[in-house]
Short mmCIF file of C-alpha atoms and ligand atoms in Angstrom, two decimals:
data_model
loop_
_atom_site.label_atom_id
_atom_site.label_comp_id
_atom_site.label_asym_id
_atom_site.label_seq_id
_atom_site.Cartn_x
_atom_site.Cartn_y
_atom_site.Cartn_z
CA MET A 1 26.05 -12.54 2.14
CA GLU A 2 21.97 -11.99 2.31
CA GLU A 3 20.04 -12.65 5.46
CA ALA A 4 17.40 -14.96 5.86
CA SER A 5 13.86 -13.25 5.60
CA ARG A 6 10.92 -13.96 7.25
CA PRO A 7 8.43 -13.74 5.88
CA PRO A 8 9.89 -14.31 2.52
CA HIS A 9 10.68 -10.78 1.07
CA HIS A 10 11.21 -12.17 -2.36
CA ILE A 11 9.22 -15.03 -3.94
CA ALA A 12 10.34 -16.02 -7.42
CA ILE A 13 7.49 -18.80 -9.08
CA ILE A 14 8.21 -20.97 -11.87
CA MET A 15 4.34 -21.00 -13.41
CA ASP A 16 4.57 -24.86 -15.00
CA GLY A 17 1.27 -26.84 -16.08
CA ASN A 18 -0.96 -24.38 -18.10
CA GLY A 19 -0.59 -27.03 -20.95
CA ARG A 20 -1.20 -29.92 -18.89
CA TRP A 21 -4.48 -28.65 -17.31
CA ALA A 22 -5.45 -27.62 -20.72
CA THR A 23 -4.91 -31.13 -22.25
CA ALA A 24 -6.75 -33.01 -19.13
CA ARG A 25 -9.88 -30.50 -19.66
CA GLY A 26 -9.85 -32.08 -24.05
CA LEU A 27 -8.97 -28.05 -24.29
CA PRO A 28 -6.47 -25.98 -27.33
CA ARG A 29 -3.57 -25.27 -24.83
CA LEU A 30 -4.29 -21.15 -25.65
CA LEU A 31 -7.30 -22.23 -23.24
CA GLY A 32 -4.91 -23.35 -20.34
CA HIS A 33 -2.23 -20.41 -21.22
CA GLN A 34 -5.49 -17.96 -19.91
CA ALA A 35 -6.62 -19.60 -17.22
CA GLY A 36 -2.79 -19.40 -16.42
CA ALA A 37 -2.76 -15.58 -16.68
CA GLN A 38 -5.81 -15.57 -14.53
CA ALA A 39 -4.09 -17.20 -12.21
CA VAL A 40 -1.12 -14.34 -12.59
CA ARG A 41 -3.61 -11.61 -11.58
CA ARG A 42 -5.15 -13.49 -8.53
CA ILE A 43 -1.49 -14.63 -7.47
CA VAL A 44 -0.47 -10.75 -7.41
CA GLU A 45 -3.17 -10.00 -6.04
CA ALA A 46 -2.66 -12.46 -2.99
CA ALA A 47 1.02 -11.78 -3.23
CA CYS A 48 0.38 -7.83 -2.36
CA GLU A 49 -2.18 -8.69 0.72
CA LEU A 50 0.39 -11.34 2.33
CA GLY A 51 3.03 -8.48 2.37
CA VAL A 52 5.23 -9.74 0.37
CA LYS A 53 7.76 -7.20 -1.10
CA ALA A 54 9.16 -8.77 -4.38
CA LEU A 55 7.32 -11.47 -6.67
CA THR A 56 9.36 -12.54 -10.12
CA LEU A 57 7.39 -14.75 -12.53
CA TYR A 58 8.84 -16.75 -14.84
CA ALA A 59 6.36 -15.84 -17.99
CA PHE A 60 8.00 -16.46 -20.98
CA SER A 61 11.48 -18.53 -21.21
CA TRP A 62 14.85 -18.02 -23.72
CA GLU A 63 13.68 -21.71 -24.45
CA ASN A 64 9.80 -20.98 -25.11
CA TRP A 65 10.98 -19.07 -28.59
CA ASP A 66 11.49 -22.54 -29.64
CA ARG A 67 7.84 -23.12 -29.14
CA PRO A 68 5.43 -23.33 -32.18
CA PRO A 69 5.00 -20.28 -33.77
CA ASP A 70 0.94 -20.14 -32.80
CA GLU A 71 1.60 -20.67 -28.72
CA ILE A 72 4.47 -17.96 -28.67
CA GLN A 73 2.02 -15.34 -30.47
CA ASP A 74 -0.70 -16.59 -28.15
CA LEU A 75 1.79 -15.80 -25.31
CA MET A 76 3.06 -12.68 -26.29
CA GLY A 77 -1.00 -11.79 -27.06
CA LEU A 78 -1.64 -12.88 -23.31
CA LEU A 79 1.29 -10.83 -21.76
CA ASP A 80 0.51 -7.81 -24.00
CA GLU A 81 -3.31 -8.27 -22.45
CA PHE A 82 -2.16 -8.54 -18.91
CA VAL A 83 -0.06 -5.10 -19.25
CA ARG A 84 -2.94 -3.22 -20.01
CA ARG A 85 -5.63 -4.44 -18.46
CA GLU A 86 -3.84 -4.74 -15.36
CA THR A 87 -2.46 -1.15 -15.30
CA HIS A 88 -4.92 0.42 -13.14
CA THR A 89 -4.29 -2.53 -10.57
CA LEU A 90 -0.74 -2.15 -10.11
CA LEU A 91 -1.03 1.66 -10.59
CA ALA A 92 -4.12 1.51 -7.67
CA ASN A 93 -2.13 -0.82 -5.61
CA GLN A 94 0.99 1.21 -5.97
CA VAL A 95 3.20 -1.97 -7.58
CA ARG A 96 6.11 -1.28 -9.31
CA LEU A 97 6.19 -3.31 -12.67
CA ARG A 98 9.89 -4.24 -13.91
CA ALA A 99 10.94 -6.92 -16.28
CA ILE A 100 14.07 -9.25 -17.21
CA GLY A 101 15.25 -11.06 -20.19
CA ARG A 102 16.45 -10.23 -23.31
CA LEU A 103 13.14 -7.80 -23.72
CA ASP A 104 15.01 -6.79 -27.35
CA GLN A 105 13.40 -9.89 -28.67
CA ILE A 106 9.82 -9.06 -27.68
CA PRO A 107 6.82 -7.98 -30.18
CA ALA A 108 7.97 -4.30 -30.36
CA GLY A 109 4.26 -3.63 -30.13
CA VAL A 110 4.22 -5.57 -26.89
CA LEU A 111 7.49 -4.39 -25.59
CA SER A 112 6.27 -0.34 -25.85
CA ASN A 113 3.63 -1.00 -23.36
CA LEU A 114 5.28 -2.67 -21.52
CA ARG A 115 7.80 -0.37 -21.03
CA ARG A 116 5.32 2.45 -20.81
CA VAL A 117 3.78 1.14 -17.41
CA ILE A 118 7.13 -0.38 -16.52
CA ALA A 119 7.71 3.88 -16.56
CA GLN A 120 4.39 4.85 -14.97
CA THR A 121 4.80 2.61 -12.04
CA ALA A 122 8.17 3.17 -11.13
CA GLN A 123 8.58 4.77 -7.85
CA PHE A 124 5.95 2.85 -6.50
CA GLU A 125 7.09 0.98 -3.45
CA ARG A 126 4.44 -1.34 -2.04
CA MET A 127 5.44 -4.26 -3.98
CA THR A 128 8.11 -5.42 -7.06
CA LEU A 129 6.72 -7.46 -9.28
CA THR A 130 9.51 -8.67 -12.26
CA LEU A 131 8.24 -10.36 -15.19
CA ALA A 132 11.01 -12.71 -16.74
CA LEU A 133 10.19 -12.38 -20.37
CA SER A 134 12.42 -14.23 -22.91
CA TYR A 135 15.05 -14.99 -20.06
CA GLY A 136 17.43 -17.23 -19.31
CA GLY A 137 19.69 -17.81 -16.06
CA ARG A 138 22.52 -19.01 -18.61
CA GLN A 139 21.39 -16.59 -20.74
CA GLU A 140 21.77 -13.45 -17.84
CA ILE A 141 25.23 -14.50 -17.08
CA VAL A 142 26.90 -14.68 -19.87
CA ASP A 143 25.00 -10.83 -20.92
CA ALA A 144 26.92 -10.13 -17.97
CA ALA A 145 30.15 -11.21 -18.74
CA ARG A 146 29.49 -9.49 -22.01
CA ARG A 147 29.23 -6.43 -20.09
CA LEU A 148 32.23 -6.79 -17.74
CA ALA A 149 34.88 -7.91 -20.87
CA ARG A 150 33.14 -4.21 -22.42
CA ALA A 151 34.28 -2.15 -19.30
CA ALA A 152 37.81 -3.99 -18.96
CA ARG A 153 38.46 -3.52 -22.36
CA ALA A 154 37.55 0.06 -21.62
CA GLY A 155 39.48 0.29 -18.90
CA ASP A 156 36.74 0.76 -16.62
CA LEU A 157 38.14 -1.91 -14.46
CA THR A 158 40.98 -4.80 -14.37
CA PRO A 159 39.76 -8.04 -14.00
CA GLU A 160 40.78 -8.63 -10.76
CA GLN A 161 38.39 -6.15 -9.40
CA ILE A 162 35.87 -8.69 -10.74
CA ASP A 163 34.37 -10.45 -7.72
CA GLU A 164 30.84 -11.88 -6.70
CA ALA A 165 29.33 -7.97 -5.56
CA VAL A 166 30.91 -6.79 -8.60
CA PHE A 167 29.19 -9.40 -10.95
CA ALA A 168 26.38 -9.17 -9.30
CA GLN A 169 25.75 -5.15 -10.59
CA HIS A 170 25.92 -6.28 -14.17
CA LEU A 171 22.56 -8.58 -13.72
CA TYR A 172 19.55 -7.59 -15.03
CA ALA A 173 18.19 -5.79 -11.54
CA PRO A 174 20.69 -5.72 -9.18
CA ASP A 175 19.17 -4.06 -6.94
CA LEU A 176 16.70 -7.08 -6.55
CA ARG A 177 17.30 -9.14 -3.87
CA ASP A 178 17.76 -12.89 -4.16
CA PRO A 179 14.95 -14.57 -3.69
CA ASP A 180 14.24 -16.73 -0.53
CA LEU A 181 11.31 -18.75 -1.84
CA LEU A 182 11.10 -20.32 -5.49
CA ILE A 183 7.94 -22.11 -6.23
CA ARG A 184 7.67 -24.64 -9.15
CA THR A 185 3.90 -26.04 -9.75
CA SER A 186 3.44 -29.13 -11.51
CA GLY A 187 5.43 -30.92 -9.77
CA GLU A 188 8.58 -31.02 -11.71
CA GLN A 189 11.76 -30.68 -9.98
CA ARG A 190 14.32 -29.13 -12.08
CA LEU A 191 15.35 -25.08 -12.41
CA SER A 192 14.81 -25.03 -16.32
CA ASN A 193 16.88 -21.99 -16.22
CA PHE A 194 15.49 -19.97 -13.90
CA LEU A 195 17.26 -17.40 -11.69
CA LEU A 196 20.48 -19.53 -11.92
CA TRP A 197 22.87 -16.92 -9.99
CA GLN A 198 20.33 -15.64 -8.13
CA ALA A 199 18.88 -19.33 -6.68
CA SER A 200 22.08 -20.62 -4.92
CA TYR A 201 20.85 -20.10 -1.92
CA THR A 202 17.01 -19.83 -2.11
CA GLU A 203 14.57 -22.20 -0.76
CA LEU A 204 12.47 -24.80 -2.89
CA TYR A 205 9.23 -25.66 -2.85
CA VAL A 206 7.61 -27.68 -5.56
CA THR A 207 3.84 -28.55 -5.63
CA SER A 208 2.06 -30.96 -8.01
CA LYS A 209 -0.66 -28.66 -8.41
CA LEU A 210 -1.09 -27.00 -12.06
CA TRP A 211 -0.08 -23.44 -12.57
CA PRO A 212 -4.42 -22.57 -13.58
CA ASP A 213 -5.34 -23.93 -9.83
CA PHE A 214 -2.77 -22.44 -7.94
CA SER A 215 -4.57 -20.14 -5.15
CA LYS A 216 -3.72 -17.73 -2.47
CA GLY A 217 -4.59 -20.95 -0.28
CA ASP A 218 -1.30 -22.74 -1.96
CA LEU A 219 0.56 -19.65 -1.81
CA VAL A 220 0.29 -19.02 1.99
CA GLU A 221 1.03 -23.32 2.10
CA ALA A 222 4.53 -22.24 0.51
CA ILE A 223 5.06 -19.43 2.66
CA THR A 224 3.83 -21.10 6.22
CA GLU A 225 6.13 -24.29 4.90
CA TYR A 226 9.13 -22.11 3.84
CA GLU A 227 8.77 -20.07 7.58
CA ARG A 228 9.45 -23.67 9.38
CA ARG A 229 12.63 -24.45 7.45
CA ASP A 230 16.39 -23.32 8.65
CA ARG A 231 18.57 -21.34 6.14
CA ARG A 232 21.84 -21.70 7.22
CA PHE A 233 23.32 -20.26 4.01
CA GLY A 234 26.35 -22.63 4.09
CA LYS A 235 27.34 -22.14 7.69
CA VAL A 236 26.27 -24.20 10.81
CA GLY A 237 22.83 -23.31 12.34
CA ALA A 238 21.65 -20.97 14.95
C1 LIG B 301 4.05 -23.33 -18.84
O1 LIG B 301 2.78 -23.89 -18.87
C2 LIG B 301 3.72 -21.89 -18.34
C3 LIG B 301 4.32 -21.11 -19.69
C4 LIG B 301 4.94 -21.52 -20.67
C5 LIG B 301 4.54 -19.60 -19.02
C6 LIG B 301 3.37 -19.08 -18.40
C7 LIG B 301 2.33 -18.10 -19.24
C8 LIG B 301 1.24 -17.89 -18.36
C9 LIG B 301 0.98 -17.77 -16.76
C10 LIG B 301 0.23 -17.17 -19.46
C11 LIG B 301 0.85 -15.39 -19.43
C12 LIG B 301 1.74 -15.08 -19.06
C13 LIG B 301 1.33 -13.52 -18.01
C14 LIG B 301 2.27 -12.70 -17.51
C15 LIG B 301 -0.25 -12.67 -18.66
P1 LIG B 301 3.45 -24.95 -20.31
O2 LIG B 301 2.67 -24.83 -21.57
O3 LIG B 301 4.78 -25.53 -20.26
O4 LIG B 301 2.47 -26.07 -19.43
P2 LIG B 301 3.02 -27.98 -19.67
O5 LIG B 301 4.26 -27.78 -19.05
O6 LIG B 301 2.02 -28.48 -18.76
O7 LIG B 301 2.90 -28.24 -21.25
#
């Protein structure tokens, strides 16, 4: 069982509210996503400055593939633009980029660019920025089960050898520690299929701020609230 980390080692964020932000201003949803991409830039920088070691952003869910094709195209375009534009910032700040999800669904051009920057930043340790793309927590668990079934069929392990640790080794990023803090913007109080395995003992923090409005100050507020929490991991408090 993991130990509590203070300040949080790993922060995960469900970036919600781009559409509402745009609608409230009478703007098309795309402009909400553009403002959301600006917030991504801002928060990556802030997390780095605050000494956060791992930041995982829910950038495109498995369920998001059911959105209208135009919106999917816009989101993939913004992702591609973000990766291209921010490459030098990631390199300059020694940020390692990773991606989790069913990445084979991502358009080939976007994916190859993403994989290039992932490779270019693989040696960095200041902060790991993980983008959850084409990602679903249930899908990740199913994919892990498939890998385990294949390994068992090949005779590489027996069903009895499968425990929590072995199972976790077959998730998308086994070396990434479980998130300490999960932030969700725009008020909804649900996990929406994000990091279902990893968030078992994660502290949840919901703010009514819409993602495009989320600032460094809001991140500091979430971390301060986290530091006040008493994490017991199912045990009796100290
Ligand atoms: C939720 O807004 C947000 C998303 C669908 C994904 C997040 C995408 C971005 C922040 C833009 C670009 C990403 C990167 C990595 C550059 P919503 O459309 O669900 O908002 P709503 O619930 O108000 O409609």
